[in-house]
Coordinates of C-alpha atoms in Angstrom, one line a residue:
X22 CA 1.9 15.1 10.9
X23 CA 2.8 18.0 13.0
X24 CA 6.6 17.7 12.2
X25 CA 5.9 17.8 8.5
X26 CA 3.4 20.6 8.8
X27 CA 6.2 22.7 10.9
X28 CA 8.3 22.3 8.0
X29 CA 6.2 24.4 6.0
X30 CA 5.7 27.0 8.7
X31 CA 5.7 30.6 7.3
X32 CA 5.2 29.4 3.6
X33 CA 3.3 32.5 2.1
X34 CA 1.0 33.0 -0.5
X35 CA 2.4 35.1 -3.4
X36 CA 0.7 38.7 -3.6
X37 CA -1.6 39.7 -6.5
X38 CA -1.6 37.8 -9.6
X39 CA 1.7 35.8 -8.9
X40 CA 1.9 32.3 -7.5
X41 CA 4.3 30.7 -4.7
X42 CA 5.7 27.9 -6.5
X43 CA 6.3 26.0 -3.5
X44 CA 2.3 26.2 -3.0
X45 CA 1.8 25.1 -6.6
X46 CA 4.4 22.4 -6.1
X47 CA 2.3 20.9 -3.7
X48 CA -0.5 20.1 -6.1
X49 CA 2.2 18.7 -8.6
X50 CA 3.8 16.3 -5.9
X51 CA 0.0 15.0 -5.2
X52 CA -0.6 14.5 -8.8
X53 CA 2.7 12.8 -9.3
X54 CA 1.8 10.3 -6.4
X55 CA -1.7 9.5 -8.1
X56 CA -3.5 11.3 -5.2
X57 CA -4.2 14.6 -7.1
X58 CA -5.9 13.4 -10.2
X59 CA -9.4 14.9 -9.5
X60 CA -7.7 18.4 -9.5
X61 CA -5.0 17.7 -12.3
X62 CA -5.0 21.2 -14.2
X63 CA -7.4 22.8 -12.0
X64 CA -5.2 24.1 -8.8
X65 CA -2.8 26.4 -10.7
X66 CA -3.0 29.5 -8.6
X67 CA -2.5 30.0 -5.0
X68 CA -5.3 32.6 -4.6
X69 CA -7.7 29.5 -4.6
X70 CA -8.1 28.3 -1.0
X71 CA -5.4 26.1 -0.1
X72 CA -5.8 24.7 3.3
X73 CA -7.0 21.4 2.2
X74 CA -4.0 21.3 -0.2
X75 CA -1.7 22.0 2.7
X76 CA -3.3 19.1 4.6
X77 CA -3.2 17.0 2.0
X78 CA 0.6 17.3 1.4
X79 CA 1.1 17.1 5.0
X80 CA -0.7 13.7 5.0
X81 CA 0.7 12.3 2.2
X82 CA 4.6 13.2 3.2
X83 CA 3.8 11.8 6.7
X84 CA 2.3 8.7 5.2
X85 CA 5.8 7.0 4.9
X86 CA 4.2 3.4 4.8
X87 CA 1.9 4.6 1.9
X88 CA -1.0 3.1 3.8
X89 CA -4.4 3.8 2.1
X90 CA -6.2 4.8 5.1
X91 CA -3.7 7.6 5.7
X92 CA -4.1 9.2 2.4
X93 CA -5.9 12.5 2.1
X94 CA -9.5 12.6 1.0
X95 CA -10.0 12.3 -2.8
X96 CA -11.7 15.8 -2.8
X97 CA -8.9 17.1 -0.4
X98 CA -9.2 21.0 -1.5
X99 CA -12.8 20.9 0.1
X100 CA -11.9 21.3 3.8
X101 CA -15.3 19.8 5.0
X102 CA -14.4 16.5 3.1
X103 CA -11.6 15.9 6.0
X104 CA -14.5 15.2 8.2
X105 CA -14.2 11.7 6.9
X106 CA -10.2 11.4 7.3
X107 CA -8.8 9.2 9.9
X108 CA -10.8 8.1 13.0
X109 CA -13.7 10.1 14.7
X110 CA -12.7 11.6 18.1
X111 CA -15.4 13.5 20.2
X112 CA -15.1 17.3 20.0
X113 CA -13.8 17.7 23.6
X114 CA -11.2 15.2 23.1
X115 CA -8.9 16.9 20.8
X116 CA -5.3 16.0 20.7
X117 CA -1.8 17.2 19.5
X118 CA -1.8 16.4 15.8
X119 CA -5.5 15.8 15.2
X120 CA -7.1 17.3 12.2
X121 CA -9.6 19.9 13.1
X122 CA -12.3 20.6 10.5
X123 CA -14.1 24.1 10.9
X124 CA -17.1 25.7 9.2
X125 CA -16.9 29.3 8.0
X126 CA -19.0 31.5 5.8
X127 CA -18.9 30.1 2.4
X128 CA -17.2 26.7 3.2
X129 CA -15.0 25.4 5.7
X130 CA -11.3 25.5 7.1
X131 CA -8.9 22.7 8.1
X132 CA -5.7 22.4 10.4
X133 CA -4.0 20.6 13.0
X134 CA -4.6 20.9 16.7
X135 CA -1.5 22.4 18.6
X136 CA -3.4 23.4 21.6
X137 CA -6.3 25.0 23.2
X138 CA -7.5 27.7 25.5
X139 CA -11.1 28.3 27.0
X140 CA -12.6 29.5 23.9
X141 CA -10.3 28.6 21.0
X142 CA -8.5 25.9 19.4
X143 CA -4.9 27.0 18.4
X144 CA -4.5 25.6 14.7
X145 CA -1.6 24.9 12.8
X146 CA -2.8 25.2 9.0
X147 CA -2.3 26.5 5.7
X148 CA -4.3 29.7 4.1
X149 CA -4.5 31.4 7.6
X150 CA -3.5 35.0 6.8
X151 CA -2.3 33.7 3.5
X152 CA 0.2 31.8 4.9
X153 CA 1.0 28.4 7.0
X154 CA 0.7 29.7 10.5
X155 CA -0.7 29.1 13.9
X156 CA -4.0 30.7 14.4
X157 CA -6.8 30.7 17.1
X158 CA -10.2 29.5 15.9
X159 CA -13.4 29.5 17.9
X160 CA -14.4 26.2 19.6
X161 CA -17.9 27.0 18.2
X162 CA -16.9 26.5 14.5
X163 CA -15.6 23.1 15.0
X164 CA -17.2 20.5 12.7
X165 CA -15.1 17.5 13.4
X166 CA -12.2 16.3 15.2
X167 CA -10.3 13.4 13.2
X168 CA -7.2 11.6 14.4
X169 CA -4.9 9.8 11.8
X170 CA -5.1 6.1 11.6
X171 CA -1.9 5.2 13.7
X172 CA -0.7 1.7 14.1
X173 CA 0.6 2.8 17.4
X174 CA -0.5 6.2 18.7
X175 CA 2.4 8.3 19.7
X176 CA 2.7 9.3 23.5
X177 CA 2.8 12.9 22.7
X178 CA -1.0 12.7 21.2
X179 CA -2.6 14.5 24.2
X180 CA -4.5 17.6 24.8
X181 CA -2.3 20.7 25.3
X182 CA -3.8 23.7 27.4
X183 CA -2.4 27.2 26.5
X184 CA -2.9 30.8 27.4
X185 CA -5.3 32.7 25.2
X186 CA -3.2 35.2 23.0
X187 CA -4.1 36.9 20.0
X188 CA -7.4 37.5 18.3
X189 CA -9.8 34.9 16.9
X190 CA -9.6 34.2 13.1
X191 CA -13.1 34.8 11.8
X192 CA -12.5 33.8 8.0
X193 CA -9.5 31.9 6.7
X194 CA -10.5 32.5 2.9

């Protein structure tokens, strides 16, 4: 999933009342695949929090075999719904490519683990400063670590220790 997510790196939410057609297109793609029915006609503006939409498109595109257990949750726009995706991993055992679910004021946030430092996870996700980026999120906000349902886990799924750099994100909305 990391490779698919990196293909979207830098995608930016459109300013003001305009919408980035790429982000809106993700919803259209999920609807066409039969995964976005619950949000059909609802998600039409990139000002609506889209971290869950980003994760849903990444999970969908990475699910080449179309295995149901690799599909995004039905209510994928709600970041906290991702706490049931894949298989549970202990919070202290997060590894490259794991889905991290965080709490924040007013809801949740979701992204992919790319590494950690002493106080934070480095997370590749959507709607982080209105773009797809890597951001540091406090370990204290972590709700769940979920690993995609691999048939054979890739060898690079391992913890990655990084130096702390940059400020902590406090609200990804």
